[in-house]
CSV table of C-alpha atoms in Angstrom, one decimal:
chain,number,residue,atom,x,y,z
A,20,UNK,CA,0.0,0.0,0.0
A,21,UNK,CA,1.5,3.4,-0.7
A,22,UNK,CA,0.4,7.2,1.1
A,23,UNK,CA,0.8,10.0,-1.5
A,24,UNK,CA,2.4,12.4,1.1
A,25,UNK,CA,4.7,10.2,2.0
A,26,UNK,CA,5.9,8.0,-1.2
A,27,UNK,CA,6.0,11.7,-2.7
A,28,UNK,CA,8.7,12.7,-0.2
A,29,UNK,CA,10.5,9.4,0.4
A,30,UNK,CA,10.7,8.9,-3.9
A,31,UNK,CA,12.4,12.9,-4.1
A,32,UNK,CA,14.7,12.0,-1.2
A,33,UNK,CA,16.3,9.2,-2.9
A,34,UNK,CA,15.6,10.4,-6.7
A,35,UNK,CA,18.3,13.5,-6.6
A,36,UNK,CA,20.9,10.6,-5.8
A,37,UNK,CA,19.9,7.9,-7.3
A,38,UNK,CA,18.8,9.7,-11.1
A,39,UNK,CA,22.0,8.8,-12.8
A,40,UNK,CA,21.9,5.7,-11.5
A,41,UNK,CA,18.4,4.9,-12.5
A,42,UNK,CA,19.3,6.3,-15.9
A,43,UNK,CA,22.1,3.6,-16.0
A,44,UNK,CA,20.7,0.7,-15.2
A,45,UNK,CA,17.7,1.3,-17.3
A,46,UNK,CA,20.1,1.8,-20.2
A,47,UNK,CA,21.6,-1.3,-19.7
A,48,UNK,CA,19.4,-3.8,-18.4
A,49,UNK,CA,16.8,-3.0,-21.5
A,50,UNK,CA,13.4,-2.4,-20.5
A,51,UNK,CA,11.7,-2.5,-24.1
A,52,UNK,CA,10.5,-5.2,-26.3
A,53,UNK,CA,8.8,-9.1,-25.7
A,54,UNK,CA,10.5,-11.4,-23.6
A,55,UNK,CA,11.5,-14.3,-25.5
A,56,UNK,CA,12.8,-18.3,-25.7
A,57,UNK,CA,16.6,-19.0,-26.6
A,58,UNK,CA,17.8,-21.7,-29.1
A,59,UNK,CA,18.8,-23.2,-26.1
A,60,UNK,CA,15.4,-22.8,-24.5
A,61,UNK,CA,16.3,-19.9,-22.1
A,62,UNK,CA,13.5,-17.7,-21.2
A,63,UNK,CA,13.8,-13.9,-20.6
A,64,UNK,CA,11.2,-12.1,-18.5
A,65,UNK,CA,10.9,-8.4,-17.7
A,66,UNK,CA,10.5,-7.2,-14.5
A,67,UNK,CA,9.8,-3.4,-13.2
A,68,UNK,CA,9.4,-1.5,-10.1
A,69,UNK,CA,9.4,1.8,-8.7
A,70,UNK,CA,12.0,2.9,-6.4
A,71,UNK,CA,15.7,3.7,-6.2
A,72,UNK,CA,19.1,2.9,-6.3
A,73,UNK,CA,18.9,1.4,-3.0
A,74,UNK,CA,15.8,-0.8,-3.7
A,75,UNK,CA,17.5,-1.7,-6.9
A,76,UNK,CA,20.5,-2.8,-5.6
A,77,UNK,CA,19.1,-5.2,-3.2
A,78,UNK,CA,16.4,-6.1,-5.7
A,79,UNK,CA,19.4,-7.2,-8.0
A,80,UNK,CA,20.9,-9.2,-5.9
A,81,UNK,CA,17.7,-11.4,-5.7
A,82,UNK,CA,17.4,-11.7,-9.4
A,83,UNK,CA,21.0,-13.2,-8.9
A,84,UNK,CA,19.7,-16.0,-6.6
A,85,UNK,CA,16.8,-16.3,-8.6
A,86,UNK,CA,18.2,-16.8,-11.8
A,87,UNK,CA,21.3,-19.2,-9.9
A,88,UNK,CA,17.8,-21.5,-9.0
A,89,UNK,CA,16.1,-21.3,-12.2
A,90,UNK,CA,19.2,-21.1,-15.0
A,91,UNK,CA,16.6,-21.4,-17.8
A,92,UNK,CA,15.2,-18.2,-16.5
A,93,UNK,CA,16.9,-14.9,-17.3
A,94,UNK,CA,15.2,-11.0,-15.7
A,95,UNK,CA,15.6,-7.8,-17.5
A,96,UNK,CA,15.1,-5.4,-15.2
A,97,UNK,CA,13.3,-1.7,-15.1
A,98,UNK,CA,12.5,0.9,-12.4
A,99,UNK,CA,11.8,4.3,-12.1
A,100,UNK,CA,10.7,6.8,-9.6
A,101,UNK,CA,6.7,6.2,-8.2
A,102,UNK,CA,5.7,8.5,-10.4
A,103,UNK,CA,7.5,8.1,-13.4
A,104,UNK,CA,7.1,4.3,-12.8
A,105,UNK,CA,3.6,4.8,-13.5
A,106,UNK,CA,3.3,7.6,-16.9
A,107,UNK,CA,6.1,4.5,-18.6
A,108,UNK,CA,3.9,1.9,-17.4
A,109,UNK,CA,0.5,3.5,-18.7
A,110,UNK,CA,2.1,4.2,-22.2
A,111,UNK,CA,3.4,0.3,-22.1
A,112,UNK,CA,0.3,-1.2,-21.2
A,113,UNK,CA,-1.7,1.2,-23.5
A,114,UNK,CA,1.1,-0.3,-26.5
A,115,UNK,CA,0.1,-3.7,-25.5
A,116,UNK,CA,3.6,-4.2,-24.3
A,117,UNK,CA,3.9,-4.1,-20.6
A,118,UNK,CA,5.9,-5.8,-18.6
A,119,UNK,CA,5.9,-9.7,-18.0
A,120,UNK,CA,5.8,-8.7,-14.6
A,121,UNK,CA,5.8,-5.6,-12.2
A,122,UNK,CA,5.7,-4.0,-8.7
A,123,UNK,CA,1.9,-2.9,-7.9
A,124,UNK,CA,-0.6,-1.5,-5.5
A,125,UNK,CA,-4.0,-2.3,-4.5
A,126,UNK,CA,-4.9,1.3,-6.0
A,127,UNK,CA,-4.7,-0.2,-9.5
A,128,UNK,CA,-6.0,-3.7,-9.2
A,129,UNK,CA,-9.2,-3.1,-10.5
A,130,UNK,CA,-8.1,-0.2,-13.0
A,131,UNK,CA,-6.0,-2.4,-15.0
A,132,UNK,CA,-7.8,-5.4,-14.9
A,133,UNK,CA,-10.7,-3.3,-16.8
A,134,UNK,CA,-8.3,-2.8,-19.0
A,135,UNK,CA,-7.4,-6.3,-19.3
A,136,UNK,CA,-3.6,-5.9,-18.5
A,137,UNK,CA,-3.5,-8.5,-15.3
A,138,UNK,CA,-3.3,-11.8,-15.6
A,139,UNK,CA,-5.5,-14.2,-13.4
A,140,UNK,CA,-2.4,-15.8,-11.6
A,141,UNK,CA,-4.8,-18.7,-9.9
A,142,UNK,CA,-4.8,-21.3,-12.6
A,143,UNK,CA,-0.6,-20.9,-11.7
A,144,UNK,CA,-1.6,-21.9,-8.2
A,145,UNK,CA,-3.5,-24.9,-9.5
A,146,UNK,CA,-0.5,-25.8,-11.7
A,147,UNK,CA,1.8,-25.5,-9.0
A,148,UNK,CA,4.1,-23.0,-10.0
A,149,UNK,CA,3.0,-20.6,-7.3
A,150,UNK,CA,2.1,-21.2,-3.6
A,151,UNK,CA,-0.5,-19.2,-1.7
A,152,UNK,CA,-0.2,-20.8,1.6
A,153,UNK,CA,1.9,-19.7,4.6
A,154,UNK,CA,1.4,-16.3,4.3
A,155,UNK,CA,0.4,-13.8,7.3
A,156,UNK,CA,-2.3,-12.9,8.8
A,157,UNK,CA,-4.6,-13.2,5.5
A,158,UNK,CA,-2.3,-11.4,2.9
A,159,UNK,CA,-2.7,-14.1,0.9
A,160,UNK,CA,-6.4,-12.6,-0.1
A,161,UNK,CA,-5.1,-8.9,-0.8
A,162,UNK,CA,-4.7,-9.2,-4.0
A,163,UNK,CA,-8.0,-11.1,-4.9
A,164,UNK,CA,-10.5,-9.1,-6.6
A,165,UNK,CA,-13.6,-10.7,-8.0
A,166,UNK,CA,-12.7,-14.3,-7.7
A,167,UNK,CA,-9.4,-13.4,-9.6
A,168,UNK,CA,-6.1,-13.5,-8.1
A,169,UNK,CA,-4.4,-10.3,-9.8
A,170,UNK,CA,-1.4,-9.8,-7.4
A,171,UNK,CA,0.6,-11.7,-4.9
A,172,UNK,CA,1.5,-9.5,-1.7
A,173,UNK,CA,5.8,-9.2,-1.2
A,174,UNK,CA,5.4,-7.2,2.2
A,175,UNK,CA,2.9,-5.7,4.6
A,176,UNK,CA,2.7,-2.2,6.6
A,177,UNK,CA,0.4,-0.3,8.4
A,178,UNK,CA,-0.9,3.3,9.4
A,179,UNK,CA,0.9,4.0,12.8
A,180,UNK,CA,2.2,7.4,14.4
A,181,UNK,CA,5.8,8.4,14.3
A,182,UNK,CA,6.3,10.2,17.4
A,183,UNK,CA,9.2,12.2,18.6
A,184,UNK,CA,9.9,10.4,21.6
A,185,UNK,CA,11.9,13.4,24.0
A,186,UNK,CA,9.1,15.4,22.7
A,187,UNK,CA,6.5,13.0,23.6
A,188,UNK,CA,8.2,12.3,27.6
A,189,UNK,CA,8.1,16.0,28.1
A,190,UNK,CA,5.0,17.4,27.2
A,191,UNK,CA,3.9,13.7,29.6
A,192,UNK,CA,2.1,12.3,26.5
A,193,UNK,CA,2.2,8.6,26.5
A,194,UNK,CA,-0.5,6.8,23.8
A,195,UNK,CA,-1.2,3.1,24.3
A,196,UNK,CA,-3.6,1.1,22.2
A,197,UNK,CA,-7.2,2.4,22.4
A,198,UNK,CA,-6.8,5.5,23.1
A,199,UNK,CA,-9.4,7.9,21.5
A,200,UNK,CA,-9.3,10.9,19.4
A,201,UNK,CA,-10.3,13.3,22.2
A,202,UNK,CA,-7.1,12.5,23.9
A,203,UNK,CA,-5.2,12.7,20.7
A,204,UNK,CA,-6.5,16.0,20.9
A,205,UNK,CA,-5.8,16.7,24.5
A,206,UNK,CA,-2.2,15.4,23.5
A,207,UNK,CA,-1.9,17.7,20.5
A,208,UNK,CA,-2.5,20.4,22.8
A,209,UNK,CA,0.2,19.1,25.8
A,210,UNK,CA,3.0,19.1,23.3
A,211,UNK,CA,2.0,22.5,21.9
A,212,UNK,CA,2.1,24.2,25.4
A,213,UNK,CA,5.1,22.2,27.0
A,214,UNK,CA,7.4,22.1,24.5
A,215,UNK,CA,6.2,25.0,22.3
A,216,UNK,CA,6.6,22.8,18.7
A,217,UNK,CA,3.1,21.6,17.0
A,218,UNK,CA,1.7,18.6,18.1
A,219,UNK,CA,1.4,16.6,14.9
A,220,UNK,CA,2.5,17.5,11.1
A,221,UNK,CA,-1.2,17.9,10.0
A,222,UNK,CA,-4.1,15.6,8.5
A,223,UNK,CA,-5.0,17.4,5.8
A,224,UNK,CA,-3.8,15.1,2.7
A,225,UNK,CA,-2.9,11.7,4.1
A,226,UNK,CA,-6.0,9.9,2.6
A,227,UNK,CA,-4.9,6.1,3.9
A,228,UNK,CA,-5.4,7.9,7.7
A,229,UNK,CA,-9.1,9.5,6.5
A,230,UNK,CA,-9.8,5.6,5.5
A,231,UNK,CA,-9.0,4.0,9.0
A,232,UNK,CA,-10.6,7.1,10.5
A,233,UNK,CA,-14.4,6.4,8.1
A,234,UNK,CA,-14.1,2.3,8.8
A,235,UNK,CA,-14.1,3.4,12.8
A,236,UNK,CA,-17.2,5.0,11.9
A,237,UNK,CA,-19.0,1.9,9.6
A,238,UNK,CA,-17.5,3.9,6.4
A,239,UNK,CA,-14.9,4.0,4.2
A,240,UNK,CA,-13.1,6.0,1.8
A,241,UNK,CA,-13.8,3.9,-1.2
A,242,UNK,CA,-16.4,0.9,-1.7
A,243,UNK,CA,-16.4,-1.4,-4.7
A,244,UNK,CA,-18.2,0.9,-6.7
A,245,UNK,CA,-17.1,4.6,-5.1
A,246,UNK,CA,-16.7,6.7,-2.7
A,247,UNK,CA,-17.7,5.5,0.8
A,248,UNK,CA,-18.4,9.1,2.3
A,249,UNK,CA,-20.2,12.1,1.8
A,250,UNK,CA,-19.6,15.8,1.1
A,251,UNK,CA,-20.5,16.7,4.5
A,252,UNK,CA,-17.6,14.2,6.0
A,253,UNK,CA,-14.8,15.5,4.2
A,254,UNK,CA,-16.0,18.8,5.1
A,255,UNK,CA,-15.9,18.1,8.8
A,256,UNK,CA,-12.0,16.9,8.4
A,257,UNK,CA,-10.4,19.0,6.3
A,258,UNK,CA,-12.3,21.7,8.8
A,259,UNK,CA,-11.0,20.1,12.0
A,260,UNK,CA,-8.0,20.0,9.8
A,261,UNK,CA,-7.9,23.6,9.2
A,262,UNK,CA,-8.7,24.3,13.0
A,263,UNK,CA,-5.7,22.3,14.3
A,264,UNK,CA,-3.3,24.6,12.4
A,265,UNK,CA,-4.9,28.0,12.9
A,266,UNK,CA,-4.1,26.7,17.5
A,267,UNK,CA,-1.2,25.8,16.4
A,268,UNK,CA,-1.4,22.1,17.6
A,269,UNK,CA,-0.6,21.2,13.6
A,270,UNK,CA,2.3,22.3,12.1
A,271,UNK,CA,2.0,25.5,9.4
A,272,UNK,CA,1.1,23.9,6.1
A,273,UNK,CA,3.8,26.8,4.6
A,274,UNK,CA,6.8,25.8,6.6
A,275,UNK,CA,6.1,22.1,5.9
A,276,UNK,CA,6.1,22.9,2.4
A,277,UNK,CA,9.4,24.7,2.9
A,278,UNK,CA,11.5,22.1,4.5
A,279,UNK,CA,10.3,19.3,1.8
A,280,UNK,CA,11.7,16.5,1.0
A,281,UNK,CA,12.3,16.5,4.9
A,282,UNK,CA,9.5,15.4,7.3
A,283,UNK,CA,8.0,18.2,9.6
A,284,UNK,CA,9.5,15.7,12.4
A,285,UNK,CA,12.7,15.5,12.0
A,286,UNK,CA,12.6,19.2,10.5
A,287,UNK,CA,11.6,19.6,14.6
A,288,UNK,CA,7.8,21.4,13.4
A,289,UNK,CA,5.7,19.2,15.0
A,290,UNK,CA,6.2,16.1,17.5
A,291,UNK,CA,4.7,13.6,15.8
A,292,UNK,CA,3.0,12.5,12.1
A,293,UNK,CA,0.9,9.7,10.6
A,294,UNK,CA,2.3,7.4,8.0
A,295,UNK,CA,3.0,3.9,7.0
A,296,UNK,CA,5.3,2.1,9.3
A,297,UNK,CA,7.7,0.6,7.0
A,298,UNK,CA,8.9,4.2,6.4
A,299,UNK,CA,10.2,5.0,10.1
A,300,UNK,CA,13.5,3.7,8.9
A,301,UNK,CA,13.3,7.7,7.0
A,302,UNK,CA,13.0,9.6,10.2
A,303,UNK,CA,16.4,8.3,11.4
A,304,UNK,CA,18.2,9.0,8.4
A,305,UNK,CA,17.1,12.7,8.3
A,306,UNK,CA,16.5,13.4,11.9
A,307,UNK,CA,18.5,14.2,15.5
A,308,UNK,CA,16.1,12.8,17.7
A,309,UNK,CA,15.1,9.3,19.1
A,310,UNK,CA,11.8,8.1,17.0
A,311,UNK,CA,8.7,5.8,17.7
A,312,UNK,CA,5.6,4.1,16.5
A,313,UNK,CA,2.3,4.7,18.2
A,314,UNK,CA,-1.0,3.8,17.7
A,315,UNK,CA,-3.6,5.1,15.8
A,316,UNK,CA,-6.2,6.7,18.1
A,317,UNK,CA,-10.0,5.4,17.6
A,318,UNK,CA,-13.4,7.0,18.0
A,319,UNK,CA,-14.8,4.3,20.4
A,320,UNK,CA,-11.4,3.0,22.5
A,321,UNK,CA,-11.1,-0.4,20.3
A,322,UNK,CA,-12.0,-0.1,16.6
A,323,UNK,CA,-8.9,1.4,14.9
A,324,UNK,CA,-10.2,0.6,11.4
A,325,UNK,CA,-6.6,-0.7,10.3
A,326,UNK,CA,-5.5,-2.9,7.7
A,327,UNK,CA,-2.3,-4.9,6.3
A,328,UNK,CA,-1.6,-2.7,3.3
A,329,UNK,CA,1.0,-4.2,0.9
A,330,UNK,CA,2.9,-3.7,-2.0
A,331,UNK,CA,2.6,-6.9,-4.4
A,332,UNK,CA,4.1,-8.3,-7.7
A,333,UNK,CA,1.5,-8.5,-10.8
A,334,UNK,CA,2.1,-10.8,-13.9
A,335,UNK,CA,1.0,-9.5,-17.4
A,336,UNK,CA,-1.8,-11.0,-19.4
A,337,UNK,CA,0.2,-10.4,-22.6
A,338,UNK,CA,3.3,-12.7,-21.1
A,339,UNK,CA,4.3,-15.5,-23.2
A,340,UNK,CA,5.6,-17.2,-20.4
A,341,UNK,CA,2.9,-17.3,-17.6
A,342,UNK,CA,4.7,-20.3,-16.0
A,343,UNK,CA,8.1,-18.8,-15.7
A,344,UNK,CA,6.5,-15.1,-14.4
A,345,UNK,CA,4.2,-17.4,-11.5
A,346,UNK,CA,8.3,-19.7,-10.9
A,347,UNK,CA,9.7,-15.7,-10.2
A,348,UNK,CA,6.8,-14.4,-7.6
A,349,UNK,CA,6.9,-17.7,-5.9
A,350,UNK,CA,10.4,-16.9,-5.8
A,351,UNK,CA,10.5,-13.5,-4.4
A,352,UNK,CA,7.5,-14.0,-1.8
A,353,UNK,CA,8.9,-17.2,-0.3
A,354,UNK,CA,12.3,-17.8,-0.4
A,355,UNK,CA,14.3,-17.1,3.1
A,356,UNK,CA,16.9,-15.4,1.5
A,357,UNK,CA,15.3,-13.0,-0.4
A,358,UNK,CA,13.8,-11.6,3.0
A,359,UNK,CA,17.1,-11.6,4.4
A,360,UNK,CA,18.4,-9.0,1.4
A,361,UNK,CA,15.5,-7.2,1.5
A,362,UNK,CA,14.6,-6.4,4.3
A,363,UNK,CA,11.7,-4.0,5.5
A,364,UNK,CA,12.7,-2.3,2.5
A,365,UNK,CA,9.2,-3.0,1.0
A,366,UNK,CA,6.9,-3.2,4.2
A,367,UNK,CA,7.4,-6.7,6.6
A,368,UNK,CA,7.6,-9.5,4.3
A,369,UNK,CA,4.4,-11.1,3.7
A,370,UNK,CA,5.1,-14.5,4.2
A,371,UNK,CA,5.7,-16.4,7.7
A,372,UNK,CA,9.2,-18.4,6.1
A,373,UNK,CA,10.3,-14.9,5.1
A,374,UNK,CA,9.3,-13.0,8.2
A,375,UNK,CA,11.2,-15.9,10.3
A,376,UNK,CA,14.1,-15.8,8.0
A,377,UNK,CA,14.9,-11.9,8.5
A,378,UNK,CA,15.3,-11.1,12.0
A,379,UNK,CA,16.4,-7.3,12.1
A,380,UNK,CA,18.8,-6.0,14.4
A,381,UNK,CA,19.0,-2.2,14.2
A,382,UNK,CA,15.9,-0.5,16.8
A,383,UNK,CA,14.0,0.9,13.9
A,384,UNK,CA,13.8,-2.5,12.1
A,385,UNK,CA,12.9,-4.2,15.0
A,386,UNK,CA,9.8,-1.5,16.4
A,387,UNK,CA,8.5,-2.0,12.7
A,388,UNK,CA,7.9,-5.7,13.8
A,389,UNK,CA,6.9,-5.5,16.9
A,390,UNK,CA,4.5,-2.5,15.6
A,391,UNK,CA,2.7,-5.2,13.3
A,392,UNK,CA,2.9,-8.0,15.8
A,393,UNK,CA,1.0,-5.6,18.4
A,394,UNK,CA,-1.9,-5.1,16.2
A,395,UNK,CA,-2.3,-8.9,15.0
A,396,UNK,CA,-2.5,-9.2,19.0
A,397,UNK,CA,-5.1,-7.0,20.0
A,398,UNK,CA,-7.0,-8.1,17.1
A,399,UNK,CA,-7.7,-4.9,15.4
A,400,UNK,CA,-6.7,-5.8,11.7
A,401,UNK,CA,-9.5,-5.7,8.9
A,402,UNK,CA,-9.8,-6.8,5.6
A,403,UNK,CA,-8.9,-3.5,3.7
A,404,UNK,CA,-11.9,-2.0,1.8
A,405,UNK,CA,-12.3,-2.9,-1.9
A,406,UNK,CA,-10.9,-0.2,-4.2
A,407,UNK,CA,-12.7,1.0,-7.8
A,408,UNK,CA,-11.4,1.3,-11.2
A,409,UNK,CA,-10.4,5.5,-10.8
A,410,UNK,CA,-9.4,4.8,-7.5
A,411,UNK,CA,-5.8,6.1,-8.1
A,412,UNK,CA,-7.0,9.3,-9.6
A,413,UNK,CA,-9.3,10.1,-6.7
A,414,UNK,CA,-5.7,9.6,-4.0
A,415,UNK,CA,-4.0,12.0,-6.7
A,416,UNK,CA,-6.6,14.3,-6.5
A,417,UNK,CA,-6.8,14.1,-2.3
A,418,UNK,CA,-3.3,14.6,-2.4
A,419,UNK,CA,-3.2,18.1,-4.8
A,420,UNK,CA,-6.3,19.6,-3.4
A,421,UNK,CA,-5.3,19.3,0.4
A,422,UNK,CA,-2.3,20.8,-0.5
A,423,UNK,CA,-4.0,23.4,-2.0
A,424,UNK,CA,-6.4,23.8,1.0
A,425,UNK,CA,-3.4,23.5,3.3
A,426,UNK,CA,-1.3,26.6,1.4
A,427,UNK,CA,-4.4,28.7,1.4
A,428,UNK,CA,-5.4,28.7,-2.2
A,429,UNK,CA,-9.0,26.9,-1.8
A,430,UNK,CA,-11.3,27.4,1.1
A,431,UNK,CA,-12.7,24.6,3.0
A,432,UNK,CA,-15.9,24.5,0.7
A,433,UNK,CA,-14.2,24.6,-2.4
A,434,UNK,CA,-11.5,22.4,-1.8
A,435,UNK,CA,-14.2,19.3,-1.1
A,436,UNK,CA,-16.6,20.3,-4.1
A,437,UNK,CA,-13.2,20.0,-6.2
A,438,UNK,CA,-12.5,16.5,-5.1
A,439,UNK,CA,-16.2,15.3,-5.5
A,440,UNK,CA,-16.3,16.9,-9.2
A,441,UNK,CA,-13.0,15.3,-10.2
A,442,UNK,CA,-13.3,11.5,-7.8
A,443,UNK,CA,-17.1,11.6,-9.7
A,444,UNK,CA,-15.4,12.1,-13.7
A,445,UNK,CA,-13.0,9.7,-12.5
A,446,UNK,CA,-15.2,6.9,-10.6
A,447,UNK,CA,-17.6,7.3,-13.6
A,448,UNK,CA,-20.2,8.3,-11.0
């Protein structure tokens, strides 16, 4: 699963370093034209991603292993910044020439499998060539949609709250599970007054925290067919939204905007800030402080409305080599030491051999794991909500308008009629 905000700022922090790089590898690892067989009866598959040098180094690596298991099997490889990723990726599939196989998010399941680009990968479970058991807790149905299984999770995070944790001990804040937004609130207001920094970054555009916060209340952002709230609801949020940083217990939307690529945290703006927790390892790198996860407040003192969200790898329904494609993702979601070079690189790895296999040893790593185990424990996981065809456009359209409404350039009003015009063109509702 990926948060706009935050994959925004995470792709520019690594992108200035890694563009030549990228450039390189794409230039020599190929990325264009059909996989094919050998005389000798080699196969060649592509695979792409998004990321950076650091993801494609360690990605690389498992291609090495992989292709060491299955000689017959060669990977040309591809990636590109999340953004970039996707413009090359719409132009391939729109040429009938995609990739054999590719990173993906539950945000495009259904988009491109309108468009007929994904490949049902269950009759390669019923052939064997790809396993679906021993995965945790339930990942193994994330990328099911409509009876068909379109992607095959490699990793698993969650919405948690990065706090500042000097910040947090003197202001006397302390959140456990359960706790409620009223004494998020009170706790905003603690920090703001004790230590005289802003309580949390602000809410405005982080759309996979509205989600959790509409399933506490019986809705959700999107159904299977649209949007799962009214006008009225976004209304009250970005408001409350708006309120927070005019008492100052959000950070100023102007200053945050400022410091970018660096996080209002560790840019010492605000004390804490809601995000996936596979990207705490970030806060370390470009902060001075000591960092945490805590967890998501609730509206009743149990339902948190969480999920396991998870990045996944996707096979083409234009490969010529279906059975080779399902051999690689089998591959990269099971084997023990592909966990071990990965890492939390691309959220806690989804399956229970890998999980076992990669025991991290640095604090960050290892509060990422206990985060996850934590909420399997108190039972608060829930199948993630079902996300329409359009579904990517409406998060891009969350993302730009907030900020918009965050800088001062729409009013409350505006800024939610916007986003209902645009989600509606785009849901074709």
């Amino acid at each position: 699963m990926v948060n706009g905000r935050n994959v925004e700022r995470r792709t520019i922090l690594k992108a200035a370093g890694a563009t030549a790089a990228t450039l390189g590898l794409a230039a020599t690892t190929g990325c264009g034209g059909d996989g094919g067989t050998s005389a000798d009866g080699t196969v060649t598959i592509r695979y792409a991603w998004w990321g950076a040098e650091d993801r494609a180094e360690r990605i690389n690596k498992t291609i090495a292993l992989f292709e060491k298991k299955y000689p017959k099997i060669k990977v040309k490889t591809d990636f590109q910044p999340y953004l970039d990723f996707w413009k090359k990726f719409n132009t391939q599939a729109s040429g009938g020439n995609p990739p054999d196989v590719f990173q993906n998010a539950i945000g495009f399941l259904r988009k491109y499998d309108a468009k007929n680009v994904l490949l049902d990968l269950s009759e390669q479970v019923k052939a064997g060539n790809l396993r679906m058991d021993g995965f945790r807790a339930g990942l193994e149905k994330f990328g099911e949609i409509d009876g068909k299984l379109l992607g095959v999770p490699v990793g698993s995070n969650s919405m948690a709250l990065v706090i500042d944790k000097p910040v947090y001990t003197r202001a006397g804040v302390k959140p456990e599970q359960g706790w409620t937004w009223d004494d998020f609130d009170a706790a905003m207001k603690k920090i703001r007054d004790k230590t005289g920094r802003a309580g949390d970054s602000g809410m405005y555009g982080v759309m996979y925290l509205y989600d959790p916060y509409l399933r506490q209340q019986g809705k959700a952002f999107f159904t299977e067919d649209g949007l799962g709230f009214t006008e009225a609801d976004l209304t009250e949020w970005w408001t409350k939204a708006k309120k927070g940083v005019e008492e100052g217990v959000y950070a100023d939307p102007k200053k945050v905007a400022q410091i970018k690529p660096k996080s209002a945290v560790a840019a010492e703006l605000a004390g804490s800030e809601f995000t996936w927790d596979n990207f705490t390892v970030r806060y370390t790198s470009e902060g001075k402080s000591e960092y945490g996860l805590a967890p998501i407040p609730t509206t009743d003192g149990k339902k948190t409305g969480q999920y396991l969200g998870s990045l996944m790898l996707s096979a083409s329904k234009r490969t010529q080599h279906p059975k080779e494609v399902a051999q690689f993702i089998d591959f990269m979601v099971h084997d023990p030491e592909v966990a071990k070079i990965m890492g939390y690189d691309r959220g806690v790895p989804a399956t229970q051999a890998q999980y076992d296999a990669y025991k991290p040893a640095d604090p960050v790593n290892k509060a990422i794991a206990e985060y996850e185990e934590s909420l399997v424990e108190a039972g608060v996981l829930e199948p993630i909500t079902p996300h329409p065809e359009g579904a990517d456009i409406c998060e891009a359209a969350f993302l730009r308008i907030a900020e918009e409404l965050a800088l001062g350039k729409r009013s409350v009003d505006d800024a939610v009629k916007q986003f209902f015009t645009e989600s509606k063109t785009a849901l074709g509702s």
